[in-house]
Short mmCIF file of C-alpha atoms and ligand atoms in Angstrom, two decimals:
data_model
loop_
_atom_site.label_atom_id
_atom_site.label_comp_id
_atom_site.label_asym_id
_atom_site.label_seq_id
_atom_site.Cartn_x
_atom_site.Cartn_y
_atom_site.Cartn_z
CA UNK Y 11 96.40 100.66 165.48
CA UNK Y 12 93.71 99.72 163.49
CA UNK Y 13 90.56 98.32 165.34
CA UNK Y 14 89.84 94.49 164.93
CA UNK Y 15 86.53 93.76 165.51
CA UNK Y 16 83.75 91.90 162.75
CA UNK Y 17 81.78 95.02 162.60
CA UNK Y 18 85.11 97.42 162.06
CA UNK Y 19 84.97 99.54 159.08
CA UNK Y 20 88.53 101.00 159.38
CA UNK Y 21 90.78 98.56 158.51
CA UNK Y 22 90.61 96.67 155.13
CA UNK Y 23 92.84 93.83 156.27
CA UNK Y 24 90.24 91.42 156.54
CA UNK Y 25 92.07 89.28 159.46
CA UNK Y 26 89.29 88.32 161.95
CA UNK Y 27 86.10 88.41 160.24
CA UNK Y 28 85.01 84.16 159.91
CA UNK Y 29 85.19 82.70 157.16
CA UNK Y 30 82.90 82.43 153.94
CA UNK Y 31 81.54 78.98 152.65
CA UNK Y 32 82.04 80.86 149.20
CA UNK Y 33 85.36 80.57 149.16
CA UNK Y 34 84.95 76.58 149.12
CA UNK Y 35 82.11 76.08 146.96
CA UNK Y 36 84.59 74.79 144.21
CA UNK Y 37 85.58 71.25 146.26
CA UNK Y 38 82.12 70.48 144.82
CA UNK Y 39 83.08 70.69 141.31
CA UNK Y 40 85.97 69.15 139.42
CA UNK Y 41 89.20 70.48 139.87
CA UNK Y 42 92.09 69.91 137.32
CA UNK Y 43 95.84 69.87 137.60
CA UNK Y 44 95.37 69.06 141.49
CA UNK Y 45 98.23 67.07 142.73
CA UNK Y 46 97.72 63.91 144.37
CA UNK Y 47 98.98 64.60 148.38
CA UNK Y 48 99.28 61.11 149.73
CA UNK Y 49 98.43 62.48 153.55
CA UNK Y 50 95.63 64.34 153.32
CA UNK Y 51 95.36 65.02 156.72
CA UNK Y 52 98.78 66.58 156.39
CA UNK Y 53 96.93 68.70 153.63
CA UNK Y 54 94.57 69.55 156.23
CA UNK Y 55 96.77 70.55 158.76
CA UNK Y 56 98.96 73.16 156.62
CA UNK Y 57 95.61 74.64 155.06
CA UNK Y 58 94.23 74.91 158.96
CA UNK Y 59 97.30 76.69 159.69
CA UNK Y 60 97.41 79.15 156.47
CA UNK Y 61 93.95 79.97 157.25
CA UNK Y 62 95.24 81.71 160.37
CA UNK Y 63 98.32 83.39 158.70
CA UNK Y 64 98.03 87.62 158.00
CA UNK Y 65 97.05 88.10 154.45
CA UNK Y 66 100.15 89.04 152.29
CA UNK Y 67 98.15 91.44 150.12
CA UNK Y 68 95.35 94.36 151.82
CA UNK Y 69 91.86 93.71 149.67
CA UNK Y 70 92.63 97.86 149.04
CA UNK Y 71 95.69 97.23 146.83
CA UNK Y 72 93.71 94.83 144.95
CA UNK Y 73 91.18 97.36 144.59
CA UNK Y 74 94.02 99.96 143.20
CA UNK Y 75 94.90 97.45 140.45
CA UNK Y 76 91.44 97.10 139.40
CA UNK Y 77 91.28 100.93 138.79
CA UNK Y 78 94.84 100.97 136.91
CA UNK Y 79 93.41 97.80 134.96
CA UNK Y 80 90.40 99.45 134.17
CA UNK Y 81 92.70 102.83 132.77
CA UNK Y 82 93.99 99.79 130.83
CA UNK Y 83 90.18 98.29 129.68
CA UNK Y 84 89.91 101.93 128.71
CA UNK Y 85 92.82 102.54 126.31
CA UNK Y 86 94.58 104.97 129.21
CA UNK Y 87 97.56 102.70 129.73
CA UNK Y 88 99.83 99.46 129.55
CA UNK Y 89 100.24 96.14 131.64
CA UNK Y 90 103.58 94.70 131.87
CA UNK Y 91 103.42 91.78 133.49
CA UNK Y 92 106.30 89.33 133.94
CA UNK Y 93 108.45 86.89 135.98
CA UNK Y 94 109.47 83.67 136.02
CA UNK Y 95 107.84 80.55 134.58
CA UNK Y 96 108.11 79.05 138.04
CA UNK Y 97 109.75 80.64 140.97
CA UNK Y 98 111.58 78.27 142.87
CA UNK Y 99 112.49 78.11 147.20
CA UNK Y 100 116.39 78.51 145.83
CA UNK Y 101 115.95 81.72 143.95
CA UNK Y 102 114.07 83.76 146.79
CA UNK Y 103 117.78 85.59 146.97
CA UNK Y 104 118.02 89.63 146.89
CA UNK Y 105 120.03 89.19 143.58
CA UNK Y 106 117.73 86.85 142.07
CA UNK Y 107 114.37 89.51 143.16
CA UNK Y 108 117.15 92.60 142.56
CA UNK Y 109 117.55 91.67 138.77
CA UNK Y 110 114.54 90.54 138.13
CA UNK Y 111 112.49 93.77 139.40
CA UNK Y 112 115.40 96.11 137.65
CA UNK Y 113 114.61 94.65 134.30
CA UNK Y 114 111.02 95.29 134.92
CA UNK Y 115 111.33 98.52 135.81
CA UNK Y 116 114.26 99.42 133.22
CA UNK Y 117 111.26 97.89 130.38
CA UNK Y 118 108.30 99.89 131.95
CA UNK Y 119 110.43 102.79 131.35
CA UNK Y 120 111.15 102.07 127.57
CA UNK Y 121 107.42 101.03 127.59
CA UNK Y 122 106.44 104.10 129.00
CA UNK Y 123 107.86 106.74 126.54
CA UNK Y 124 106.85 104.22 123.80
CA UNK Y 125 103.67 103.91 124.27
CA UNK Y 126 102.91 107.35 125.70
CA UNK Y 127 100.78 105.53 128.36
CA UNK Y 128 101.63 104.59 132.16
CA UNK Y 129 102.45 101.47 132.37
CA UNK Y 130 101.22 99.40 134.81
CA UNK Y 131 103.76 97.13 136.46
CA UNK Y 132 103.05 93.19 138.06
CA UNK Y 133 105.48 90.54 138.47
CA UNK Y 134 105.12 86.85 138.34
CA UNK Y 135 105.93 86.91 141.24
CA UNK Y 136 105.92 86.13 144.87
CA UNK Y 137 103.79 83.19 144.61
CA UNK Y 138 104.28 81.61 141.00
CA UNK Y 139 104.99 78.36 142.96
CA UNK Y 140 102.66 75.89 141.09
CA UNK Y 141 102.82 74.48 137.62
CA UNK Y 142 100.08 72.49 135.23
CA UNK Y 143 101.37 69.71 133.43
CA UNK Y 144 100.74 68.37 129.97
CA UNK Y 145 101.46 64.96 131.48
CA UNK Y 146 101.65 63.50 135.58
CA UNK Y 147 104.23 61.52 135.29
CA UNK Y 148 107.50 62.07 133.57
CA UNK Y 149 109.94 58.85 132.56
CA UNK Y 150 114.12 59.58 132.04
CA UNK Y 151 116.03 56.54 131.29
CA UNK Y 152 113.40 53.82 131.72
CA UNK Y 153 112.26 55.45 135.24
CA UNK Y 154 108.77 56.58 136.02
CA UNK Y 155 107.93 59.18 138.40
CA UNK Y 156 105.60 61.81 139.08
CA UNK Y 157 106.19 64.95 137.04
CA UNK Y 158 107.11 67.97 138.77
CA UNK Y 159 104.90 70.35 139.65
CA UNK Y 160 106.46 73.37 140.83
CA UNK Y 161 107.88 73.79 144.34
CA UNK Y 162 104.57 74.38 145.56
CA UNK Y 163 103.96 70.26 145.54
CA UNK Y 164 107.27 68.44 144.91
CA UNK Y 165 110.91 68.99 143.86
CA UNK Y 166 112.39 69.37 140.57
CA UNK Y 167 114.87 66.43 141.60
CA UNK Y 168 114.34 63.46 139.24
CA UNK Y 169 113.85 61.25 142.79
CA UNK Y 170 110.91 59.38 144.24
CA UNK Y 171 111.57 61.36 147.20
CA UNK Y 172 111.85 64.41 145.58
CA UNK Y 173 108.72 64.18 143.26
CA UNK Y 174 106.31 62.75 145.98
CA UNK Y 175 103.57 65.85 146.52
CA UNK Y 176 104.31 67.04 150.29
CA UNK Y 177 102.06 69.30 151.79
CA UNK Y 178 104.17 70.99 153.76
CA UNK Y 179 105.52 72.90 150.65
CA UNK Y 180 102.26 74.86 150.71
CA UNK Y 181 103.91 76.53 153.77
CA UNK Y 182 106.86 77.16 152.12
CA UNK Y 183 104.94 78.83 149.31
CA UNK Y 184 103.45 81.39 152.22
CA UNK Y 185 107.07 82.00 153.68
CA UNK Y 186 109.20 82.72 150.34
CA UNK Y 187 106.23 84.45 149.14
CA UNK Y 188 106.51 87.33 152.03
CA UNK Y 189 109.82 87.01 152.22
CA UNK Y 190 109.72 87.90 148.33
CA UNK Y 191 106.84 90.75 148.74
CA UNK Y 192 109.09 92.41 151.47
CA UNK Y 193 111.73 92.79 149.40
CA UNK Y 194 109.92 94.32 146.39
CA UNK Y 195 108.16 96.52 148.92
CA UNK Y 196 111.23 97.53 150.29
CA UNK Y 197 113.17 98.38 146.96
CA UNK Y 198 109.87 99.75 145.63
CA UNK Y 199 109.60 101.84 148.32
CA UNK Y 200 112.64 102.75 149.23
CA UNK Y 201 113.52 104.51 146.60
CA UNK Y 202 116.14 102.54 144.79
CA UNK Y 203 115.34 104.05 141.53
CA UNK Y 204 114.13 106.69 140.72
CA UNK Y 205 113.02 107.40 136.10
CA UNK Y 206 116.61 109.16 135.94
CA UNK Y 207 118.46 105.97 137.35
CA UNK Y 208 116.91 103.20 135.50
CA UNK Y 209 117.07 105.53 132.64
CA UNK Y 210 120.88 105.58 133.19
CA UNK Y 211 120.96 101.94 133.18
CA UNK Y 212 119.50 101.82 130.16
CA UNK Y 213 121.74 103.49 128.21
CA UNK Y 214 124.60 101.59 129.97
CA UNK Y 215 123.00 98.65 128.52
CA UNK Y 216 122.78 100.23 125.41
CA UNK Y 217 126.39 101.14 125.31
CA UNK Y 218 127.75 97.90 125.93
CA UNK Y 219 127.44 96.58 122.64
CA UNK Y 220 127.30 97.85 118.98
CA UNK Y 221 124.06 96.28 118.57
CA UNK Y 222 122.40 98.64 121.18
CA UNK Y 223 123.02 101.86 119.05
CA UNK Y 224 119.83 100.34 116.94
CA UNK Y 225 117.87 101.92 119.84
CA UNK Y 226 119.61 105.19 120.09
CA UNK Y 227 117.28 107.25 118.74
CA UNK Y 228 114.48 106.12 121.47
CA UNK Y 229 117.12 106.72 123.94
CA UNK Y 230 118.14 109.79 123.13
CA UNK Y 231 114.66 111.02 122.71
CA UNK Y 232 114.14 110.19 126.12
CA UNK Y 233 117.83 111.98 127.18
CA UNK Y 234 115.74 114.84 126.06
CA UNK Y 235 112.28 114.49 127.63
CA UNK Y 236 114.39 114.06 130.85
CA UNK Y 237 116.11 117.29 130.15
CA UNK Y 238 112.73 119.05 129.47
CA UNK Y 239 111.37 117.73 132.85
CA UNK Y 240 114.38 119.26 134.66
CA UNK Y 241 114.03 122.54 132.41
CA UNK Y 242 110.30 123.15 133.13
CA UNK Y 243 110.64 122.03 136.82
CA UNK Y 244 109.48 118.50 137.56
CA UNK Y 245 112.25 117.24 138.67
CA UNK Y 246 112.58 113.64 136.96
CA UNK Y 247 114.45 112.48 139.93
CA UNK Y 248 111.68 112.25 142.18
CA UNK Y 249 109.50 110.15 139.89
CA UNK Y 250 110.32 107.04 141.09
CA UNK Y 251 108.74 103.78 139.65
CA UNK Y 252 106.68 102.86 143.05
CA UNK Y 253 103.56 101.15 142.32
CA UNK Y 254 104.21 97.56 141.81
CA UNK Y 255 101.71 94.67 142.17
CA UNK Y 256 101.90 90.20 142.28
CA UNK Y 257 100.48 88.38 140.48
CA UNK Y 258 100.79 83.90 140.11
CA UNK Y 259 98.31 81.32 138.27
CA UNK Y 260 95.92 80.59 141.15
CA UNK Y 261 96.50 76.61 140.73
CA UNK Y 262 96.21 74.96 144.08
CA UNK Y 263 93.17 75.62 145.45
CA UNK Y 264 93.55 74.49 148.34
CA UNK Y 265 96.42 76.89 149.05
CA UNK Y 266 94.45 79.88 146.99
CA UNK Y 267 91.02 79.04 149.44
CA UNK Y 268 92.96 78.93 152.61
CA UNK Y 269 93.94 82.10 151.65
CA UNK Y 270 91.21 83.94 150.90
CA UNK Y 271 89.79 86.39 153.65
CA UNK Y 272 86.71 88.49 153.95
CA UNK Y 273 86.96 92.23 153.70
CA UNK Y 274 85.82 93.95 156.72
CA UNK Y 275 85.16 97.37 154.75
CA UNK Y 276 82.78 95.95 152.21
CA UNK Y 277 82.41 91.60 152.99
CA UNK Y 278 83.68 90.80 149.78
CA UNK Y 279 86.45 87.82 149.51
CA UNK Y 280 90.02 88.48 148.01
CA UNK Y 281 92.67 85.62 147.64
CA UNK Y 282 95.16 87.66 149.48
CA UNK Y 283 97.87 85.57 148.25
CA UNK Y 284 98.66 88.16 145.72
CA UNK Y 285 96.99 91.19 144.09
CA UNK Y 286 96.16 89.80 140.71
CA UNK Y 287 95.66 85.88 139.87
CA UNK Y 288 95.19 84.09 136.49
CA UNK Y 289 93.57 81.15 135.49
CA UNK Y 290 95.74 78.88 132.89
CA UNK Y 291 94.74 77.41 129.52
CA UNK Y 292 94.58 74.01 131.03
CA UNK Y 293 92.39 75.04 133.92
CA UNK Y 294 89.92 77.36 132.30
CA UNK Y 295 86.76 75.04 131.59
CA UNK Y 296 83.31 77.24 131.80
CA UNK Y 297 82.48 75.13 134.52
CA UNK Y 298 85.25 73.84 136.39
CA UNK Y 299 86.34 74.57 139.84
CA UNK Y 300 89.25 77.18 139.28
CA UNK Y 301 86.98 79.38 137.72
CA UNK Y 302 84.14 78.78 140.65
CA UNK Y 303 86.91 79.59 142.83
CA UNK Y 304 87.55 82.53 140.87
CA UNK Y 305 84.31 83.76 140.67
CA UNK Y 306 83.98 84.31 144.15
CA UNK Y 307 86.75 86.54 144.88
CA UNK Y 308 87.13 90.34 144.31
CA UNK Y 309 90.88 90.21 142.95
CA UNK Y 310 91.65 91.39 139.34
CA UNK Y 311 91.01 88.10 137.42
CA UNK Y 312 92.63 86.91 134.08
CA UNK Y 313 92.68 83.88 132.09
CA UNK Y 314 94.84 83.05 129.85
CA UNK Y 315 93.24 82.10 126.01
CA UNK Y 316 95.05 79.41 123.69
CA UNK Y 317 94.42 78.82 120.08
CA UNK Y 318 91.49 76.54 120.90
CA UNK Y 319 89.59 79.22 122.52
CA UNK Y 320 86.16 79.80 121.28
CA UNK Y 321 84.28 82.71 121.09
CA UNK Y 322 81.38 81.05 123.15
CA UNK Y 323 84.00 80.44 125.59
CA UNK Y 324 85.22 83.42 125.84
CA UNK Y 325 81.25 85.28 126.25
CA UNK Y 326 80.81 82.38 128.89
CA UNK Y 327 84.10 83.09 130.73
CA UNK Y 328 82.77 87.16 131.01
CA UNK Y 329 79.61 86.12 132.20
CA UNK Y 330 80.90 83.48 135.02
CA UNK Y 331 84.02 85.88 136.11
CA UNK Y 332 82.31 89.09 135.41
CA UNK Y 333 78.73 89.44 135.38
CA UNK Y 334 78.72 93.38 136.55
CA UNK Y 335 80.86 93.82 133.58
CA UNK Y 336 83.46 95.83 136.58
CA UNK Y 337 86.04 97.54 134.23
CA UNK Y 338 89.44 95.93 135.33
CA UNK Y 339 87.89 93.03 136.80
CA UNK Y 340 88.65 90.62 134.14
CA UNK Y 341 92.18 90.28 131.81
CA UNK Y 342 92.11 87.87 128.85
CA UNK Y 343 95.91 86.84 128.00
CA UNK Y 344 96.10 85.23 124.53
CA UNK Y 345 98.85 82.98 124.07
CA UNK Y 346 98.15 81.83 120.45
CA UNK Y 347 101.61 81.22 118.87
CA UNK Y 348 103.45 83.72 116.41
CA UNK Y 349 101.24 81.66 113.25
CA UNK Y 350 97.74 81.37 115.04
CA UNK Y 351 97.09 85.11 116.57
CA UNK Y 352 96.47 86.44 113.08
CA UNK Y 353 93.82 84.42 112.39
CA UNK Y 354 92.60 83.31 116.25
CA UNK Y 355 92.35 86.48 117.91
CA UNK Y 356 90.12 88.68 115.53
CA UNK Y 357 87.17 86.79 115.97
CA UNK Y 358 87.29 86.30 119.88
CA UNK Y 359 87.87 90.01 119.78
CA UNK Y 360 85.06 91.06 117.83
CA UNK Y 361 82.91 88.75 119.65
CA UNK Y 362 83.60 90.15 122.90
CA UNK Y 363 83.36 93.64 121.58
CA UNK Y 364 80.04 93.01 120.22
CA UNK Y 365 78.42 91.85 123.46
CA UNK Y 366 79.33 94.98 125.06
CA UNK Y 367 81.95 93.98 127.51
CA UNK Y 368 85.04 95.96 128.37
CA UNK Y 369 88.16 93.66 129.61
CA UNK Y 370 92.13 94.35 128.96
CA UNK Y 371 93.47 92.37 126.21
CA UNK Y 372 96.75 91.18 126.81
CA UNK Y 373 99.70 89.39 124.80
CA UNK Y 374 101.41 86.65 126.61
CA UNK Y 375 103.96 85.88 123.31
CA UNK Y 376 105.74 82.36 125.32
CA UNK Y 377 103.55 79.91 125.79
CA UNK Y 378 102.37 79.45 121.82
CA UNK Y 379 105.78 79.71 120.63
CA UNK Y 380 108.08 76.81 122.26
CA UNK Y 381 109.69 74.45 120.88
CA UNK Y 382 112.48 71.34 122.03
CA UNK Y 383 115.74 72.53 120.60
CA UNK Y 384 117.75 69.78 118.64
CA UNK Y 385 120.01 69.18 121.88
CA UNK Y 386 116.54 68.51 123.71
CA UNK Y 387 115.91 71.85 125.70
CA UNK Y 388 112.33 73.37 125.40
CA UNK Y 389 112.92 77.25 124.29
CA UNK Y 390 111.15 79.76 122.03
CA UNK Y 391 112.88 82.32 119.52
CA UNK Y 392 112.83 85.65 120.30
CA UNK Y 393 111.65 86.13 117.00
CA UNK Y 394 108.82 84.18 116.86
CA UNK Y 395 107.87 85.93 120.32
CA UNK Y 396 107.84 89.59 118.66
CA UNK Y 397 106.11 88.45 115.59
CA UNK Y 398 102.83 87.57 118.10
CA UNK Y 399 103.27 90.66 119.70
CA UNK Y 400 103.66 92.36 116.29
CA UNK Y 401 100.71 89.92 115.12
CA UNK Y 402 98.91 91.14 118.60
CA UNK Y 403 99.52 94.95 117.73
CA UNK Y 404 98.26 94.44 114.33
CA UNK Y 405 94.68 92.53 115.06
CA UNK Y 406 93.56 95.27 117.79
CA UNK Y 407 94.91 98.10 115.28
CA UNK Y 408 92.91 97.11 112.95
CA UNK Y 409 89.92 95.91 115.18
CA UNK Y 410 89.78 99.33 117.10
CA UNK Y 411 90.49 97.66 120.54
CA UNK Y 412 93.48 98.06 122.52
CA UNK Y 413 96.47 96.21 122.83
CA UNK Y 414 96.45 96.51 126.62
CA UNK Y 415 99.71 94.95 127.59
CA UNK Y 416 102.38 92.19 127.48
CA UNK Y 417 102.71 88.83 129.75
CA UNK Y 418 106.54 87.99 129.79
CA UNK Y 419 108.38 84.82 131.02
CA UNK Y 420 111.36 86.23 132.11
CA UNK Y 421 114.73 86.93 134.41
CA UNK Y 422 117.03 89.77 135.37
CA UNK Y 423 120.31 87.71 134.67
CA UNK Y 424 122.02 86.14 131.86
CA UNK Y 425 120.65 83.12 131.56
CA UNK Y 426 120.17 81.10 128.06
CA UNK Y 427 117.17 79.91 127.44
CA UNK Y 428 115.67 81.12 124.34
CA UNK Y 429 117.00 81.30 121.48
CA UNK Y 430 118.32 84.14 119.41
CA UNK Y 431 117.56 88.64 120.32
CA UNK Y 432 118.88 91.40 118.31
CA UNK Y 433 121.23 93.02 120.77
CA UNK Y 434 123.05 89.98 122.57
CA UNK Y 435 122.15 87.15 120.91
CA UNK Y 436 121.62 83.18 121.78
CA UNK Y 437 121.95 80.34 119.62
CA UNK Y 438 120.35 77.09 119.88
CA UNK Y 439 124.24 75.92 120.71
CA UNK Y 440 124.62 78.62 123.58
CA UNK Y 441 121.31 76.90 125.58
CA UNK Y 442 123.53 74.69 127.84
CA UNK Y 443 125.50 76.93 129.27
CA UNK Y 444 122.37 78.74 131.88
CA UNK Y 445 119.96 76.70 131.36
CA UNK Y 446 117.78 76.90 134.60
CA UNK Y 447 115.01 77.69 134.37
CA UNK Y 448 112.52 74.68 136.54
CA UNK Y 449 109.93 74.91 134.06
CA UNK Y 450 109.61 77.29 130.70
CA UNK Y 451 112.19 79.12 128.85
CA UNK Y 452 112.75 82.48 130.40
CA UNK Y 453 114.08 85.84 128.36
CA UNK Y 454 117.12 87.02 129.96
CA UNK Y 455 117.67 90.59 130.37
CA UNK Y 456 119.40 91.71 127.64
CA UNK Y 457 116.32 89.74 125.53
CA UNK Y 458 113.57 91.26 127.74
CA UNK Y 459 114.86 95.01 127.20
CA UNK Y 460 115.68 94.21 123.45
CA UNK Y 461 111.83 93.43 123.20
CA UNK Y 462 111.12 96.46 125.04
CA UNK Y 463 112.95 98.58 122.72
CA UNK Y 464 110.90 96.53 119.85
CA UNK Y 465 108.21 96.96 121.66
CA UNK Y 466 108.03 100.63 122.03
CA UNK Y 467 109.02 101.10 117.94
CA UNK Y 468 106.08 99.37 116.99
CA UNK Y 469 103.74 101.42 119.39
CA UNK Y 470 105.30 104.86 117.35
CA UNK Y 471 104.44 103.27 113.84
C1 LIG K 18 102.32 79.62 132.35
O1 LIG K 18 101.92 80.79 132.34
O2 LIG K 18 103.42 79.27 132.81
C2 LIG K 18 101.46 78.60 131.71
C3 LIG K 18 101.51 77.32 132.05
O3 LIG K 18 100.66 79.13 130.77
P1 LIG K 18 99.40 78.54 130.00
O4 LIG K 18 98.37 78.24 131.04
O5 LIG K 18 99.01 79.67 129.09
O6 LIG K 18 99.85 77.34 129.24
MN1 LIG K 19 105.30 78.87 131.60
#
C-alpha cells in the first residue's frame, strides 16, 4: 500500500492532497461552448461529487507521454492518435473498444515499419464525451431545440427531453470513461496481441480483397523483418504493442476542473481525466478560459490549428501553454483542409521555428475536409483526407521540421461514413446504410488501415 498522507512522496496518485485555487482560475474568464445546465445546483452537486472520485489517470503516465511526445518534438518517433468523433454511453461495449483499439494497433504497426520510428499510440478515447457546436440550437421540420452536444450534456434524440443539458451526464462521463480505460488496460496488458498477431491480421485484411495486393510489397517486407527478428533471436512474439495512452478535447470545464488533482510527488496539477487533452479550434482564443484552464495543468497539451490560425496566435498560444518551452508539453494539430495546408501551414511553421520553440506538429486530415453529401449526410473523401496528409508531409519536408504524427476520426467496424478508400471502397450512395456516427464522419477500418498503408508509402519516398 502506498502511504496517503499530504506530505507523502511515494505515491503519485494525487488523491488526498486539497485542492488548488489554480485549477479554477478560468470561471473568471470567458468560457465558450459551455452548455447552458438549467439546475445549477445540480451542476454543483455532480462536480462536488467528482471531486472526490480516484483519478482515472496517475500524474506519472502523463509524465511518460510527455517524454514519448518529446521523442516526437525531436524527430525520434510518430503520434497516432485516433477515435471517435464523439464516443457515446451506447458504444462503451467490448466489441465497440475491441475493434476500435485493433485497428489502432493493426495501423501503428504499418506506421511503424513505415516510418522507421515508434509510434506512439492515444485514442480518442475514454472521455471524448463533449462536442462544440457551430450553432446551439438545431431546427428539423419547423422544430427548434437545443443542439446536441455530446453525451456529456444532452442526448442525440431530436426531443426536448432529450436535448435539455442534465448534469448528471457528467457522472456518466466518469463511469463509461473507467469502464472504457479498464478495458484498454486490460487488452493492453494482457497481452492480446502481440507485433506477430496484429501483423497476421493484417495480411488477412490484405487478402480479402484484390485491392489489398497494392500493399503487398510493404507486407511482405515486413513478413521478412519478422523472420529476421526470429532468425537473430528477438523473438517478435513477445513485442507486444503495450503502451497506450487517452486522450478527449478538454471542453467542459467544469467536468475537466473537478477533475484535476494535485500531485503529491512534485504539487503540480494534472486533469486526471485522461493522459493527454486538446483544446479545439473553436475554444482556442489567447485569452479565453480553456486555455487558462489549460495552462495550469501538467498534462501533455495540444490545440488544434484551423486555416484562420495566425502566426501571432500560434507564438501567443506557446507562450500561454508553454512558457518553459518543456519538449512534449505542447502538440499543435492542424486541421487546414486538403486546399489550405499548402499554403497555411508553412508560415505558422516557420514562425514557430524561428522563435526557438520545439512542439510536435501533427496532421488531423477530418475536420478541414467535410462536406454534406447530396443525400444530406456530413462526410469527407478519403481522398481529400490523404492529400492533407500528403500536403502535411510535403510542407515539413521541405521546411526541415517533422511531420510528427496523424489525428484520425475513426472506428474499428464497417461503418459508412466517408466517402470513397482504395481497398474497400464507399460511395456517396453507400452512406445510409451505417451511418452512426453522433457527430463527425468516422473512417471505418478497412479506410483507416488503407491510409495507413498510404501513409507508410509516402514516409519511404
Ligand atoms: C473534433 O476534433 O471533433 C473537433 C470538433 O475538432 P476542431 O476543434 O478541430 O473543429
Ligand atoms: Mn469531430
Amino acid at each position: 500500500m502506498s502511504s496517503t498522507g499530504p506530505s507523502s512522496q511515494t505515491t503519485d496518485f494525487p488523491t488526498t492532497l486539497p485542492p488548488d485555487p489554480k485549477a479554477d482560475t478560468w470561471r473568471a474568464v470567458p468560457a465558450a461552448q459551455q452548455p447552458e445546465w438549467p439546475d445549477p445546483g445540480a451542476l454543483r452537486a455532480v462536480t462536488d461529487e467528482l471531486t472526490t472520485l480516484p483519478p482515472l489517470v496517475a500524474a506519472s503516465e502523463c509524465d511518460t507521454l510527455r517524454d514519448r511526445l518529446a521523442a516526437v518534438a525531436r524527430g525520434e518517433a510518430f503520434l497516432l492518435q485516433g477515435g471517435d468523433c464523439a464516443e457515446t454511453f451506447d458504444s462503451v461495449t467490448a466489441d465497440q473498444i475491441g475493434h476500435k483499439l485493433k485497428t489502432l494497433w493493426q495501423m501503428a504497426a504499418i506506421l511503424t515499419y513505415g516510418s522507421e520510428l515508434p509510434v506512439v499510440k492515444v485514442g480518442r478515447i475514454a472521455g471524448q464525451y463533449a462536442k462544440p457546436r457551430s450553432s446551439s440550437e438545431e431546427t428539423l421540420g419547423g422544430v427548434t431545440l437545443p443542439s446536441y452536444r455530446g453525451d456529456a450534456v444532452n442526448g442525440l434524440e431530436f426531443t426536448p427531453q432529450a436535448r435539455r443539458p442534465d448534469p448528471g451526464r457528467l457522472r456518466q462521463v466518469y463511469d463509461h470513461s473507467a469502464a472504457t480505460l479498464n478495458f484498454v488496460r486490460a487488452a493492453t496488458s494482457g497481452g492480446i496481441a502481440d507485433l506477430a498477431q496484429v501483423h497476421t491480421w493484417n495480411r488477412e485484411f490484405l487478402g480479402l480483397s484484390p485491392a489489398g495486393q497494392r500493399y503487398e510489397h510493404l507486407a511482405g517486407d515486413i513478413d521478412g523483418m519478422l523472420r529476421f527478428m526470429r532468425a537473430s533471436g528477438a523473438d517478435p512474439d513477445r513485442l507486444s504493442p503495450t503502451e497506450f495512452f487517452t486522450s478527449h478535447e478538454a471542453l467542459i470545464l467544469d467536468y475537466e476542473s473537478a477533475l484535476t488533482r494535485v500531485d503529491s510527488r512534485t504539487g503540480a496539477l494534472y486533469d486526471v481525466a485522461g493522459h493527454m487533452v486538446w483544446i479545439g479550434e473553436r475554444t482556442r482564443q489567447v485569452d479565453g478560459a480553456h486555455v487558462e484552464f489549460a495552462r495550469h495543468i501538467s498534462n501533455p497539451v495540444a490545440v488544434k490549428l484551423g486555416p484562420a490560425t495566425t502566426s501571432d496566435d500560434a507564438l501567443a498560444l506557446i507562450e500561454r501553454l508553454d512558457p518553459e518551452r518543456r519538449p512534449g508539453r505542447l502538440t499543435f494539430i492542424s486541421r487546414m483542409g486538403a486546399d489550405q495546408i499548402r499554403e497555411k501551414l508553412p508560415r505558422l511553421v516557420e514562425k514557430v521555428q524561428a522563435s526557438g520553440a520545439q512542439v510536435v506538429w501533427v496532421c488531423d486530415p477530418m475536420h478541414g475536409n467535410t462536406y454534406t453529401a447530396p443525400d444530406g449526410h456530413k462526410t469527407r473523401r478519403f481522398d481529400a483526407i490523404m492529400d492533407e496528409i500528403t500536403g502535411f508531409f510535403e510542407v515539413h519536408r521541405a521546411l526541415g521540421s517533422h511531420p510528427g504524427g496523424i489525428h484520425l476520426e475513426l472506428t474499428g467496424t464497417s461503418v459508412t461514413e466517408c466517402v470513397g478508400g482504395t481497398v474497400e471502397e464507399v460511395t456517396e450512395d453507400e452512406l445510409g446504410f451505417r451511418y452512426e456516427s453522433a457527430c463527425d464522419p468516422r473512417l471505418n477500418h478497412s479506410q483507416s488501415l488503407d491510409l495507413a498503408f498510404l501513409t507508410a508509402e509516402i514516409f519511404r519516398r
